[in-house]
mmCIF file of C-alpha atoms in Angstrom:
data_model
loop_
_atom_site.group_PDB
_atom_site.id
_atom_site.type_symbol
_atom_site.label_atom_id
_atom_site.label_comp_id
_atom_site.label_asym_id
_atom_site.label_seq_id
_atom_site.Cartn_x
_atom_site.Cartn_y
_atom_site.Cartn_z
ATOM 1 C CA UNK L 1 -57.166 -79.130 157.542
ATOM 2 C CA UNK L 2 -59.556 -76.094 157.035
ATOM 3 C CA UNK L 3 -57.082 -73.606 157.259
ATOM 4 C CA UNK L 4 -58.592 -70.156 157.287
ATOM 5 C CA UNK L 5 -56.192 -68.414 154.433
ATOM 6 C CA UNK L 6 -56.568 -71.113 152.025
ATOM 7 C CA UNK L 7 -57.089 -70.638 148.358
ATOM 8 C CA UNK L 8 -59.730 -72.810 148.067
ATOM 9 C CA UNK L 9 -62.143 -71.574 151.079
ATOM 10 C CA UNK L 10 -63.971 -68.625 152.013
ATOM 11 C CA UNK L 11 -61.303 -66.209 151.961
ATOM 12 C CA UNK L 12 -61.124 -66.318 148.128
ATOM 13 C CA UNK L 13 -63.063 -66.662 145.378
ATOM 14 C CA UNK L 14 -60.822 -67.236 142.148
ATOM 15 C CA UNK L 15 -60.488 -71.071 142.187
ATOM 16 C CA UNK L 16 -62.835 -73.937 141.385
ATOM 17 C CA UNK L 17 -64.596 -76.097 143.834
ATOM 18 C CA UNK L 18 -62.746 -78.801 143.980
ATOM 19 C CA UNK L 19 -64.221 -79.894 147.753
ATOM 20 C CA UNK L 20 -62.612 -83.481 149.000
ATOM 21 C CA UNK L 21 -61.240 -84.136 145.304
ATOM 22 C CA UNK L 22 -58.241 -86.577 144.475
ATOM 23 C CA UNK L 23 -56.346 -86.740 141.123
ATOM 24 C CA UNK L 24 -56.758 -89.738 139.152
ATOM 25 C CA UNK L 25 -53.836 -91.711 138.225
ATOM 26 C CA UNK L 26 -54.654 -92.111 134.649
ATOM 27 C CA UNK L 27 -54.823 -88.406 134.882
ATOM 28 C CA UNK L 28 -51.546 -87.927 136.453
ATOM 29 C CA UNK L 29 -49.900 -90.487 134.034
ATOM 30 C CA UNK L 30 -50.923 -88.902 131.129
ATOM 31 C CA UNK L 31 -49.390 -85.339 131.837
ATOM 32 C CA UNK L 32 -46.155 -87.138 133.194
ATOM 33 C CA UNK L 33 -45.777 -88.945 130.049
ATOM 34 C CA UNK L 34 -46.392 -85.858 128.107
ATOM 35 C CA UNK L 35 -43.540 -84.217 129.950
ATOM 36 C CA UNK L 36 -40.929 -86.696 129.319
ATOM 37 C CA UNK L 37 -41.736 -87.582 126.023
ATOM 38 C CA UNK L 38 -40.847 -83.379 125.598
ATOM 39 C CA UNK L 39 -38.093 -83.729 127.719
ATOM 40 C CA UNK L 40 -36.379 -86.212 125.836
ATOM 41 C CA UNK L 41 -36.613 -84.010 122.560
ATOM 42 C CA UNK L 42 -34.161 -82.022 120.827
ATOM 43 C CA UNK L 43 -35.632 -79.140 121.796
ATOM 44 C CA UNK L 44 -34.569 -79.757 125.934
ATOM 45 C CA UNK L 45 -32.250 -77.181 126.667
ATOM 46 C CA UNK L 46 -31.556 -78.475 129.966
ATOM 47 C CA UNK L 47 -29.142 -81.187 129.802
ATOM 48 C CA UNK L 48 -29.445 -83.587 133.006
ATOM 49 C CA UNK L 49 -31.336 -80.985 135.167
ATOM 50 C CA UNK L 50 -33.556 -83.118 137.081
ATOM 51 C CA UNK L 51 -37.826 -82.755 136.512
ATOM 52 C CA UNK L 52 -38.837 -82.269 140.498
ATOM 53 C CA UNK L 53 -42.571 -83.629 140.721
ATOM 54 C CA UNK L 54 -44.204 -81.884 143.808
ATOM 55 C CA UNK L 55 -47.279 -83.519 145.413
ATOM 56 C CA UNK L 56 -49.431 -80.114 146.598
ATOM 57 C CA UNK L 57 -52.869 -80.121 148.077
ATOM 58 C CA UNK L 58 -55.304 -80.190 149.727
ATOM 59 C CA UNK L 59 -53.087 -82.547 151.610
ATOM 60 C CA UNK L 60 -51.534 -84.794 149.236
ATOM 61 C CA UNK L 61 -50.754 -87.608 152.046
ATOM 62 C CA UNK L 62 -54.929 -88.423 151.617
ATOM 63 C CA UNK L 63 -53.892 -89.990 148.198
ATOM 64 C CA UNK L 64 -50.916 -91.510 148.984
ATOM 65 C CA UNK L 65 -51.811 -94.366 146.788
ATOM 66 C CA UNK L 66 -51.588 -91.908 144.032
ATOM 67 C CA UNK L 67 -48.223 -90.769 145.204
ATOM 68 C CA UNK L 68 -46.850 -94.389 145.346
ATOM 69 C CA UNK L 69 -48.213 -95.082 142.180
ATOM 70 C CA UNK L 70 -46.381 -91.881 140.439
ATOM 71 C CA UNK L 71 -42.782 -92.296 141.943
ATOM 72 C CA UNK L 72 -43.114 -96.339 140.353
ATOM 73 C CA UNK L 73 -43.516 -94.344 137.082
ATOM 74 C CA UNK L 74 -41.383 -91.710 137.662
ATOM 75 C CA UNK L 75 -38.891 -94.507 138.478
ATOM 76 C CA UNK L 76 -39.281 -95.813 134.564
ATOM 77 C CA UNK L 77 -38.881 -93.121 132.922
ATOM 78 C CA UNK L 78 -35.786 -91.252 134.843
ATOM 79 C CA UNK L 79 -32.378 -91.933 133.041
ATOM 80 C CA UNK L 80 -28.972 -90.623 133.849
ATOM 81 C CA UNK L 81 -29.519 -87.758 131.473
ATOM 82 C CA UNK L 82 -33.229 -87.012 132.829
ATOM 83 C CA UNK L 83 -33.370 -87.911 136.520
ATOM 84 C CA UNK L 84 -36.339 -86.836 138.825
ATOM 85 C CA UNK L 85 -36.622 -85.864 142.313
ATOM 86 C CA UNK L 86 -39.654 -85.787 144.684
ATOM 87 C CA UNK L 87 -40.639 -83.397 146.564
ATOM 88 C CA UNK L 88 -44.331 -83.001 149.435
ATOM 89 C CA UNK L 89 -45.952 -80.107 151.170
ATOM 90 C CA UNK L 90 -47.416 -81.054 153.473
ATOM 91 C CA UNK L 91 -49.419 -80.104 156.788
ATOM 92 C CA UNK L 92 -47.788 -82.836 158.538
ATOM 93 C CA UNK L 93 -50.737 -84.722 160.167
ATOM 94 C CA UNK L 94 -50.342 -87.651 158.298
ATOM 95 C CA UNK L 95 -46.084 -87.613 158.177
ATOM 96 C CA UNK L 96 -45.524 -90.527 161.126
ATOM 97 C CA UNK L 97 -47.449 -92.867 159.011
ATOM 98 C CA UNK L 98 -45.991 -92.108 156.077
ATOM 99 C CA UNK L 99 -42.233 -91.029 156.789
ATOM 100 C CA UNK L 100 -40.381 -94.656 156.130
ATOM 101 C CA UNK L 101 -41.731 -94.245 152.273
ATOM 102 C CA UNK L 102 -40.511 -90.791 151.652
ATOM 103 C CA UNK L 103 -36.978 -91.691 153.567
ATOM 104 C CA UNK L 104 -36.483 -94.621 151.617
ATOM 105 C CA UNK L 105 -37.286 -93.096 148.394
ATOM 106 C CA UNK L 106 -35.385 -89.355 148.961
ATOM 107 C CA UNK L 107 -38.244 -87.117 148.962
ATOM 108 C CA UNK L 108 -37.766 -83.619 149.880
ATOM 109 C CA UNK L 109 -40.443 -82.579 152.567
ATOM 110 C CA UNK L 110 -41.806 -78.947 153.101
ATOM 111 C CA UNK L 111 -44.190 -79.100 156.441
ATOM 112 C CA UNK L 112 -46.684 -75.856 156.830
ATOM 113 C CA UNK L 113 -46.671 -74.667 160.161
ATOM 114 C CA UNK L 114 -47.021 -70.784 161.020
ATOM 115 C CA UNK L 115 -44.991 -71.335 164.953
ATOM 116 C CA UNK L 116 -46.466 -71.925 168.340
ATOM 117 C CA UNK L 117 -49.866 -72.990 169.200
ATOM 118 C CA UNK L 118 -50.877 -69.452 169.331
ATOM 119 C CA UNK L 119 -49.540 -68.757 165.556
ATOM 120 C CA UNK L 120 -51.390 -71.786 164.160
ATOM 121 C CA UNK L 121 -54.989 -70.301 165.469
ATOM 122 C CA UNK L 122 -55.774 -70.311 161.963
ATOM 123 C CA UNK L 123 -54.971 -73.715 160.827
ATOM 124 C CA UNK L 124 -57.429 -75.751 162.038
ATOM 125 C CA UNK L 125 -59.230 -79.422 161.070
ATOM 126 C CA UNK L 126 -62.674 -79.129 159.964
ATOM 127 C CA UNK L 127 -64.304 -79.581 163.750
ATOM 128 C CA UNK L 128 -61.983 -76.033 164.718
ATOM 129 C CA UNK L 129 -59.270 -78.310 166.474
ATOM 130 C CA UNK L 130 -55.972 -76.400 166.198
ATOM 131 C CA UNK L 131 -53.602 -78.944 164.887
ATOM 132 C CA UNK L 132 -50.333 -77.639 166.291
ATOM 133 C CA UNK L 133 -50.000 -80.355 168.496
ATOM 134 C CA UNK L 134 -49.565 -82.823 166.144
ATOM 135 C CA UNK L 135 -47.821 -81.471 163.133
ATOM 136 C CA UNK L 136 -45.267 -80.319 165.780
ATOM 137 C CA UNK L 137 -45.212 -84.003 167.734
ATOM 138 C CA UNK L 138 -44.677 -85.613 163.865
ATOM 139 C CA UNK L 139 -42.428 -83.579 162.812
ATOM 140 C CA UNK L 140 -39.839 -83.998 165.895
ATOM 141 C CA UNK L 141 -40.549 -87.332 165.713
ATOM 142 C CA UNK L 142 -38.621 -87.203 162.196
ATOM 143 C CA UNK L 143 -36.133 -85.326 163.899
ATOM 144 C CA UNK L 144 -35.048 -87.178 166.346
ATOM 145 C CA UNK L 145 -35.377 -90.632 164.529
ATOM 146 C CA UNK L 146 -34.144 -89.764 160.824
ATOM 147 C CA UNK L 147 -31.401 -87.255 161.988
ATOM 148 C CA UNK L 148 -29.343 -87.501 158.660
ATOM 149 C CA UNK L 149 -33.030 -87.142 156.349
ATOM 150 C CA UNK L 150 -34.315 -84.165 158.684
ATOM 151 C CA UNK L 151 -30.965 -82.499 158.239
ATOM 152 C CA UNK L 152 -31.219 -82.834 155.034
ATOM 153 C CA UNK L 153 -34.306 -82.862 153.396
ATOM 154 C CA UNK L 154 -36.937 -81.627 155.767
ATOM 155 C CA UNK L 155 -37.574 -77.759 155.531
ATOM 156 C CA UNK L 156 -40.812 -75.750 157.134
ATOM 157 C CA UNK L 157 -42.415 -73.112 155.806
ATOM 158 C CA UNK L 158 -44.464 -70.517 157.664
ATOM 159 C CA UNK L 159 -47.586 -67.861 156.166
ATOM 160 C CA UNK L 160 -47.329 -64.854 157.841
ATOM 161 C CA UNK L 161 -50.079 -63.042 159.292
ATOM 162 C CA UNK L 162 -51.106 -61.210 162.041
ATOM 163 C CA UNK L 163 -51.498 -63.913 164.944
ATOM 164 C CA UNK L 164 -47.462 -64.499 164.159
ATOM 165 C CA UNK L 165 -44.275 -62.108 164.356
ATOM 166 C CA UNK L 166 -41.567 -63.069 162.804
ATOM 167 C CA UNK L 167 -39.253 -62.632 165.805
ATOM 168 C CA UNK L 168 -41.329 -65.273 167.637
ATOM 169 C CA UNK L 169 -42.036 -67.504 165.171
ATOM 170 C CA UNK L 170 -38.099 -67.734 164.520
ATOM 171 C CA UNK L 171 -37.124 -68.383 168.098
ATOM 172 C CA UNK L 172 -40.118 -71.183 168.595
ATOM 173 C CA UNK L 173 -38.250 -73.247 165.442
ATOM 174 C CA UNK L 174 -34.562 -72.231 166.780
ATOM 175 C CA UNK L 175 -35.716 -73.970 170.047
ATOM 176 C CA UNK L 176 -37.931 -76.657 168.888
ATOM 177 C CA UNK L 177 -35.680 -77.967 165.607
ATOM 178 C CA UNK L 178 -32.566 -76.138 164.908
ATOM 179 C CA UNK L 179 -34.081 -74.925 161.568
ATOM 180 C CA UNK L 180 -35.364 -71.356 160.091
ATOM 181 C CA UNK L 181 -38.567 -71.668 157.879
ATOM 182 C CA UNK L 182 -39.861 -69.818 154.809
ATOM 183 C CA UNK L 183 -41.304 -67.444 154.848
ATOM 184 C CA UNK L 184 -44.825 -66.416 152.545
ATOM 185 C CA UNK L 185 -47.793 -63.966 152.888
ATOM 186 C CA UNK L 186 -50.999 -64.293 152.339
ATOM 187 C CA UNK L 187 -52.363 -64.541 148.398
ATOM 188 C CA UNK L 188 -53.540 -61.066 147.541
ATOM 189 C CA UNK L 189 -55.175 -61.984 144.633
ATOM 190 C CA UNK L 190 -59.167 -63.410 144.141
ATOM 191 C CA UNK L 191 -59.674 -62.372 147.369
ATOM 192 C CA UNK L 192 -63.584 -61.983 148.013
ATOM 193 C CA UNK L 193 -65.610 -59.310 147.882
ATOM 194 C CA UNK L 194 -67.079 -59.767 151.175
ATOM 195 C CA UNK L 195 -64.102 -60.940 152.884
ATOM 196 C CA UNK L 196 -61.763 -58.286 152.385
ATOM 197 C CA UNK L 197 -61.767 -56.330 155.694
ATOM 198 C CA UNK L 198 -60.828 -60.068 157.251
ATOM 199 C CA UNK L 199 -58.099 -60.063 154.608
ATOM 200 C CA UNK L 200 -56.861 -56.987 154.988
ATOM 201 C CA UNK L 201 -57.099 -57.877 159.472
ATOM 202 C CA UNK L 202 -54.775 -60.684 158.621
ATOM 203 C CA UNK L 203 -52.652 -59.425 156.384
ATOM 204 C CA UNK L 204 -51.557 -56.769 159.324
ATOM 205 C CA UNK L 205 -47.736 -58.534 159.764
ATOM 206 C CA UNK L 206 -45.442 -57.269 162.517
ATOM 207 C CA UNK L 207 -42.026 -57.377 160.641
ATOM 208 C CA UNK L 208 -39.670 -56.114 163.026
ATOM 209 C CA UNK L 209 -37.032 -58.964 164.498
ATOM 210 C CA UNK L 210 -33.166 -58.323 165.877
ATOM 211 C CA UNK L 211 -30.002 -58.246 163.957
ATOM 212 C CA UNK L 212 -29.064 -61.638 165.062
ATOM 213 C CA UNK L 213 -32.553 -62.991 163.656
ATOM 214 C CA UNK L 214 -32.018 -61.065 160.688
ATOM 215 C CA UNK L 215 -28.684 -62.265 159.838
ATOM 216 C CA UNK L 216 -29.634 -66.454 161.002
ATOM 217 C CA UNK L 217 -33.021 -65.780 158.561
ATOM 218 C CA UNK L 218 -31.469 -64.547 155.564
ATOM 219 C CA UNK L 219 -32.817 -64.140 152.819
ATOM 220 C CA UNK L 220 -36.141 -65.740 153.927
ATOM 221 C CA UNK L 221 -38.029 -63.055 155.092
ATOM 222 C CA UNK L 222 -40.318 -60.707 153.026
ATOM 223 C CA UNK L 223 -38.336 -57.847 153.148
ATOM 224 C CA UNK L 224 -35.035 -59.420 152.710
ATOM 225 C CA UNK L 225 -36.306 -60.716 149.309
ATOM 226 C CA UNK L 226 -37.403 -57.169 148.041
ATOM 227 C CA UNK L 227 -33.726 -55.781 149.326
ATOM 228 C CA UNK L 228 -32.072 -58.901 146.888
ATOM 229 C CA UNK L 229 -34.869 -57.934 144.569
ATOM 230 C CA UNK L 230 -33.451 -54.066 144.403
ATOM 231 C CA UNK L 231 -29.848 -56.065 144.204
ATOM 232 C CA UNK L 232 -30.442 -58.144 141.545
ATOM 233 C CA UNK L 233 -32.377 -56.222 139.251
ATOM 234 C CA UNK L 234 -30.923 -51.912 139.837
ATOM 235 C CA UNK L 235 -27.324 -52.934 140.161
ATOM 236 C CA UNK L 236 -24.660 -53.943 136.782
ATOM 237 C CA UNK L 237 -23.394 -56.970 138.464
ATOM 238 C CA UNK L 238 -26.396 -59.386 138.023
ATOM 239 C CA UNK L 239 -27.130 -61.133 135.073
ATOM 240 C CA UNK L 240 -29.543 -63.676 134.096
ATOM 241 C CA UNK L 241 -27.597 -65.587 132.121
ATOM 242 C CA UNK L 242 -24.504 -65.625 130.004
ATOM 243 C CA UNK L 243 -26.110 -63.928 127.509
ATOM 244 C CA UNK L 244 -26.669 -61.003 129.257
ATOM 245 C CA UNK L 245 -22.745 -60.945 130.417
ATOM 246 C CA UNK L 246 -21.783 -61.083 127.394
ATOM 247 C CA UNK L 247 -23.464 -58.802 125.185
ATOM 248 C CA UNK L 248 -25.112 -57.193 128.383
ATOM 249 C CA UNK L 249 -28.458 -56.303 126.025
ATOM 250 C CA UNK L 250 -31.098 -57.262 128.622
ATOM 251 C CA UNK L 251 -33.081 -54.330 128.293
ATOM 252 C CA UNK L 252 -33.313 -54.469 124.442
ATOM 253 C CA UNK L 253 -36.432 -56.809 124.548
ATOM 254 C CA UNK L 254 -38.284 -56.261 127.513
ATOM 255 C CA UNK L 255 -41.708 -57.657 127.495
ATOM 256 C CA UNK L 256 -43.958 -55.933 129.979
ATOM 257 C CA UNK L 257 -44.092 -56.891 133.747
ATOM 258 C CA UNK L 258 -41.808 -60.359 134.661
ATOM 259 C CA UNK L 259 -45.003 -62.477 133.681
ATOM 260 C CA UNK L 260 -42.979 -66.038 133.658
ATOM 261 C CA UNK L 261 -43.497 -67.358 130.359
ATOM 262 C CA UNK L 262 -45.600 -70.687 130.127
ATOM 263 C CA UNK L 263 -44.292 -74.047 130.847
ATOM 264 C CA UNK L 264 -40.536 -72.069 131.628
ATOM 265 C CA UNK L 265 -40.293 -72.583 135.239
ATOM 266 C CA UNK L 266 -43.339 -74.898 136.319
ATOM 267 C CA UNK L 267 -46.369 -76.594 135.700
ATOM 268 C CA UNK L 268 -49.297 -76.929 138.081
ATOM 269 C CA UNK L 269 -51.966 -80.040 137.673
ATOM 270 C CA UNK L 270 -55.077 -79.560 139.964
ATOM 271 C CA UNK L 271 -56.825 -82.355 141.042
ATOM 272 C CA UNK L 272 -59.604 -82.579 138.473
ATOM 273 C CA UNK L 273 -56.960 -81.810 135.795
ATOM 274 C CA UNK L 274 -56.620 -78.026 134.709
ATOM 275 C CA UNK L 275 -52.743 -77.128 133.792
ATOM 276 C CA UNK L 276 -51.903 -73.385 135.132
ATOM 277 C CA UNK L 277 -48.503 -71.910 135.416
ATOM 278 C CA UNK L 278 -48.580 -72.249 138.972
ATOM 279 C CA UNK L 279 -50.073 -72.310 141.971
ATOM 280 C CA UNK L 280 -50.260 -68.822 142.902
ATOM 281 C CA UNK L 281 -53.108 -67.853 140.063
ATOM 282 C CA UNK L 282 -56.411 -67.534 139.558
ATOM 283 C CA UNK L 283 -57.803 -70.554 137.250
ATOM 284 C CA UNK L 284 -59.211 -68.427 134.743
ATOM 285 C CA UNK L 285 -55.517 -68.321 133.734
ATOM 286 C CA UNK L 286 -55.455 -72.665 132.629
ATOM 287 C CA UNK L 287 -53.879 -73.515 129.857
ATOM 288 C CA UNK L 288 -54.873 -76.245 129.276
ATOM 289 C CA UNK L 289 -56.597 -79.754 130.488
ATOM 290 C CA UNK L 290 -55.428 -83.225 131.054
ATOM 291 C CA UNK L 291 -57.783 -86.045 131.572
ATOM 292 C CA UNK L 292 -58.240 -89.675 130.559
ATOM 293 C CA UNK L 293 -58.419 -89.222 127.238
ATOM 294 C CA UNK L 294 -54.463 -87.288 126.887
ATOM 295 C CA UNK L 295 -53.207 -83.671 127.620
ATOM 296 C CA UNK L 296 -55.237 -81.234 125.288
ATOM 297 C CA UNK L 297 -53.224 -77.798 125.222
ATOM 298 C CA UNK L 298 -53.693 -75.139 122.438
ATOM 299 C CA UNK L 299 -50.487 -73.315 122.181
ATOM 300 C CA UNK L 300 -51.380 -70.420 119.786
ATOM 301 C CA UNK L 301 -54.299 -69.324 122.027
ATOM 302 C CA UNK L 302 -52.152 -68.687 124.777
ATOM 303 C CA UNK L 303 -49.802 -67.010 122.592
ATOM 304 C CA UNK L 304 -52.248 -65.376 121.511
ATOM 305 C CA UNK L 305 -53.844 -64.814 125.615
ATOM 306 C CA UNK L 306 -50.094 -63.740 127.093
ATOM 307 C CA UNK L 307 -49.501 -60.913 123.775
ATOM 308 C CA UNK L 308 -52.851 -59.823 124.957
ATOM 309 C CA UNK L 309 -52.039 -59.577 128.367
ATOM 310 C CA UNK L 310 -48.892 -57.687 127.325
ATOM 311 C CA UNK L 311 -50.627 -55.148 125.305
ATOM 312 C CA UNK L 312 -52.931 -54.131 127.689
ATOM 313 C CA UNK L 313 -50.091 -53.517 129.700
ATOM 314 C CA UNK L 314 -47.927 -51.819 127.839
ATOM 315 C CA UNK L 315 -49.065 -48.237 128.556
ATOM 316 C CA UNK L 316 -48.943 -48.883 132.362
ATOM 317 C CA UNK L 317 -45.585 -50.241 132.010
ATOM 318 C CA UNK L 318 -43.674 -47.409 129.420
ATOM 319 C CA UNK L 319 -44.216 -44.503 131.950
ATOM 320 C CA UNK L 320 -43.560 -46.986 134.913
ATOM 321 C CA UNK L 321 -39.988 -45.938 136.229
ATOM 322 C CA UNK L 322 -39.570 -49.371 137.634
ATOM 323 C CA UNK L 323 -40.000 -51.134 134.151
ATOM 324 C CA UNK L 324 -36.515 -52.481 134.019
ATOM 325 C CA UNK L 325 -36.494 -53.352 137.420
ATOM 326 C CA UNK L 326 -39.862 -55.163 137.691
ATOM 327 C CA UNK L 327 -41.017 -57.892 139.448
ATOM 328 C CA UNK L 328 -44.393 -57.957 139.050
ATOM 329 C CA UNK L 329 -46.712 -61.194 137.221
ATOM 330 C CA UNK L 330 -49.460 -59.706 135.494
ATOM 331 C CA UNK L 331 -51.836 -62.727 136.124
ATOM 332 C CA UNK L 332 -51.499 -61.917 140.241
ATOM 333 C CA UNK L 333 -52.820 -58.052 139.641
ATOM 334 C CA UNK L 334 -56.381 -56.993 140.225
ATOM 335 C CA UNK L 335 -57.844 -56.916 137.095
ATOM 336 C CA UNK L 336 -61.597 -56.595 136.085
ATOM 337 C CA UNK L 337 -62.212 -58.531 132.841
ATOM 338 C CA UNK L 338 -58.407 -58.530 132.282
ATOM 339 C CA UNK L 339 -58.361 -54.967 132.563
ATOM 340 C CA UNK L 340 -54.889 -55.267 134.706
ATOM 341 C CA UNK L 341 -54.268 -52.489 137.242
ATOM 342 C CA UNK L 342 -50.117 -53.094 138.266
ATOM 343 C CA UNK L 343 -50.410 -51.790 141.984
ATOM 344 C CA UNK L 344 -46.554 -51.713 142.213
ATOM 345 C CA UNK L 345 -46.361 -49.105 139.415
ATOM 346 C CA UNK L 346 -43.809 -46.344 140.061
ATOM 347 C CA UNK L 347 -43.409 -42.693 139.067
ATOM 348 C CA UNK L 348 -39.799 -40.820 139.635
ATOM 349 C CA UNK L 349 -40.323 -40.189 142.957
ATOM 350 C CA UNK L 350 -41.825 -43.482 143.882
ATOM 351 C CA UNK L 351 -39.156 -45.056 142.180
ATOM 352 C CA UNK L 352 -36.109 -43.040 143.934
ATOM 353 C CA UNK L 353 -37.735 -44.159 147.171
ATOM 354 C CA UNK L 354 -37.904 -47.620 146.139
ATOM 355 C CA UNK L 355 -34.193 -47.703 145.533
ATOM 356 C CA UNK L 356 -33.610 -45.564 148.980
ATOM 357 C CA UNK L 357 -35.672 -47.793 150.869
ATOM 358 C CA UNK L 358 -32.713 -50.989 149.761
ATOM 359 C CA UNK L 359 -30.041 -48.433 150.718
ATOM 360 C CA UNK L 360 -31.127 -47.552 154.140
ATOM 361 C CA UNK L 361 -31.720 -51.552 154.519
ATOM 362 C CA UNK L 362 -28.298 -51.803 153.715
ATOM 363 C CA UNK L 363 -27.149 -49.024 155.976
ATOM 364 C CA UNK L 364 -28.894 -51.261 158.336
ATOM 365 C CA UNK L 365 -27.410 -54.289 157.761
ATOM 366 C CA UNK L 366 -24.215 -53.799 155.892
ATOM 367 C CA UNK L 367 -23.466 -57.574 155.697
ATOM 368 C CA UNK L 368 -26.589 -58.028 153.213
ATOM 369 C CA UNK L 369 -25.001 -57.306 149.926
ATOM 370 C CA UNK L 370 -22.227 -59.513 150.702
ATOM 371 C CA UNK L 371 -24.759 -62.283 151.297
ATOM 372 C CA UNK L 372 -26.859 -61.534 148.379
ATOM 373 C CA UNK L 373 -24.101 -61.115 145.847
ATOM 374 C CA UNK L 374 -22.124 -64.389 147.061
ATOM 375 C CA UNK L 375 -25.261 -67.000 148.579
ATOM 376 C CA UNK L 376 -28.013 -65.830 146.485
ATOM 377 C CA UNK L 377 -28.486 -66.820 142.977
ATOM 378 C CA UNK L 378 -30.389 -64.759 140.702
ATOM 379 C CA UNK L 379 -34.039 -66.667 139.645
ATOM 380 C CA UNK L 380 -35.799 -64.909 136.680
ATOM 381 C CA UNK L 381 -39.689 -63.755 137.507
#
């Protein structure tokens, strides 16, 4: 697809060209060897949590010979102890050709579509086709001919902008397949110079939806992740870990801004083999490079690249009220020449209507903090 908010078009201008590129599999070898040969040290701290390889595009269904090739390898070096899962996103035009592999083998499926045929205006194939149609035939196909997969490992996720209302979009999946999507926005950062009055056109989202679509959606939508944001990170009953119940010291070392540390939570591989922390930043941010040769990555120059990053933010941060309370990853700010400018920086009274606006959302929907504090577990960064 050419879809119009995509990272890698128009829209932005922070990524390499990586036009109708496919991974390697020597490349994609070498970095999952890497991985387990780490995983299986002494130093693993997680003991039988499973290492989830995600195929992302692009559309990752166009090298589906890569795929193939990965799960037989994946398949050799999971254990008991060090098991892996699968998981695709995918924009579903490819799925009814491909769905018997990824029920036999257990992958977990994430299909991108934004609703109707009117919400989808901006996904469309490179001749300006709108591809609702077809995602949305595939996909029921899977759901009414792998009930028991579908149920349980096909999920949707939806990018919100300003062709599609929540409200709507909700009811079109309640209807159509008895599921409530994800929810994302569009990527504020890298956006181009010349294309930010269209960005800032889309990015006009009409959040409004009833209590009954609030409660079925929750905590999915944009908003009801900042109110279990407020929740988990203003109130004493939240902790990270056990650590922090115990000896309940978890402001003692803040580092500025919740930057995830490398290599903590994930690992992203683009096709022509840079390693970034995720998907969601620019790639000026790599950290290294895999290719045929092995994984090259220099760990005391991003040591030495993340203190920096911290320094220059720790001015912004010390008179920020929100600083113990932040959510904010320094490599999605604007920044010019890694000059960082924290847009969700907070003085007093900023920050006393930050924690008013999660008590009037709770006023509005006193069954939230219930929900949060028994269904939703607290994920660091």
């Amino acid at each position: 697809l050419h879809c119009k908010y995509c990272g890698y078009l128009e829209l932005y201008d922070n990524c390499t060209d990586r036009h109708n590129k496919k991974m390697e599999y020597n490349v994609a070898c070498n970095i999952i060897n890497y991985i387990f040969y780490h995983a299986r040290s002494d130093a693993r701290t997680s003991y039988e949590r499973p290492i989830d390889i995600t195929f992302y595009g692009g559309e990752p269904l166009l090298n589906m010979d890569l795929i193939v090739r990965v799960v037989d390898l994946g398949r050799k070096l999971s254990s008991k102890h060090l098991p892996v899962t699968y998981t695709v996103i995918t924009n579903g035009t490819l799925l009814n050709k491909y769905i018997d592999y990824f029920v036999t083998n257990n992958f977990n499926i994430v299909i991108s579509l934004d609703g109707d045929y009117h919400h989808s205006k901006y996904r469309l194939s490179n001749n300006n086709k709108n591809m609702h149609e077809l995602v949305e035939k595939n996909a029921l196909y899977i759901k009414n001919n792998y009930k028991d997969f579908y149920s349980n490992n096909v999920t949707f996720n939806v990018v919100l902008h300003d062709l599609n209302p929540p409200n709507d979009v909700i009811k079109y999946y309640l209807i159509n397949f008895d599921k409530i999507p994800s929810f994302s926005g569009l990527a504020e950062n890298g956006v181009a110079e010349k294309q930010k009055q269209e960005f800032i056109k889309m990015n006009q989202i009409n959040t409004g939806v009833s209590d009954y679509e609030w409660d079925i959606s929750f905590p999915r939508l944009p908003e009801q992740r900042d109110l279990v944001d407020i929740i988990h990170r203003t109130t004493p009953f939240v902790f990270q870990d056990y650590n922090n119940l115990i000896y309940q010291e978890m402001h003692k070392d803040k580092y500025p801004t919740a930057t995830c540390l490398p290599f903590s939570i994930k690992l992203f591989v683009t096709a022509d083999g840079q390693l970034l922390p995720c998907e969601q930043v620019s790639h000026s941010y790599r950290l290294g490079v895999v290719n045929h040769a092995g994984v090259e990555i220099k760990f005391n120059r991003i040591a030495d690249d993340y203190n920096n990053f911290f320094k220059k933010m720790a001015t912004q941060c010390e008179s920020c009220w929100k600083i113990f309370h932040c959510s904010s990853c320094v490599l999605k700010m604007p920044n010019d020449n890694h000059i960082f400018n924290c847009n969700d920086k907070l003085d007093k009274d900023g920050f006393k209507q930050y924690l008013l606006s999660g008590i009037n959302s709770l006023e509005s929907n006193p069954k939230a903090y219930s929900k949060i504090m028994k269904d939703v577990f607290y994920l660091r960064g």
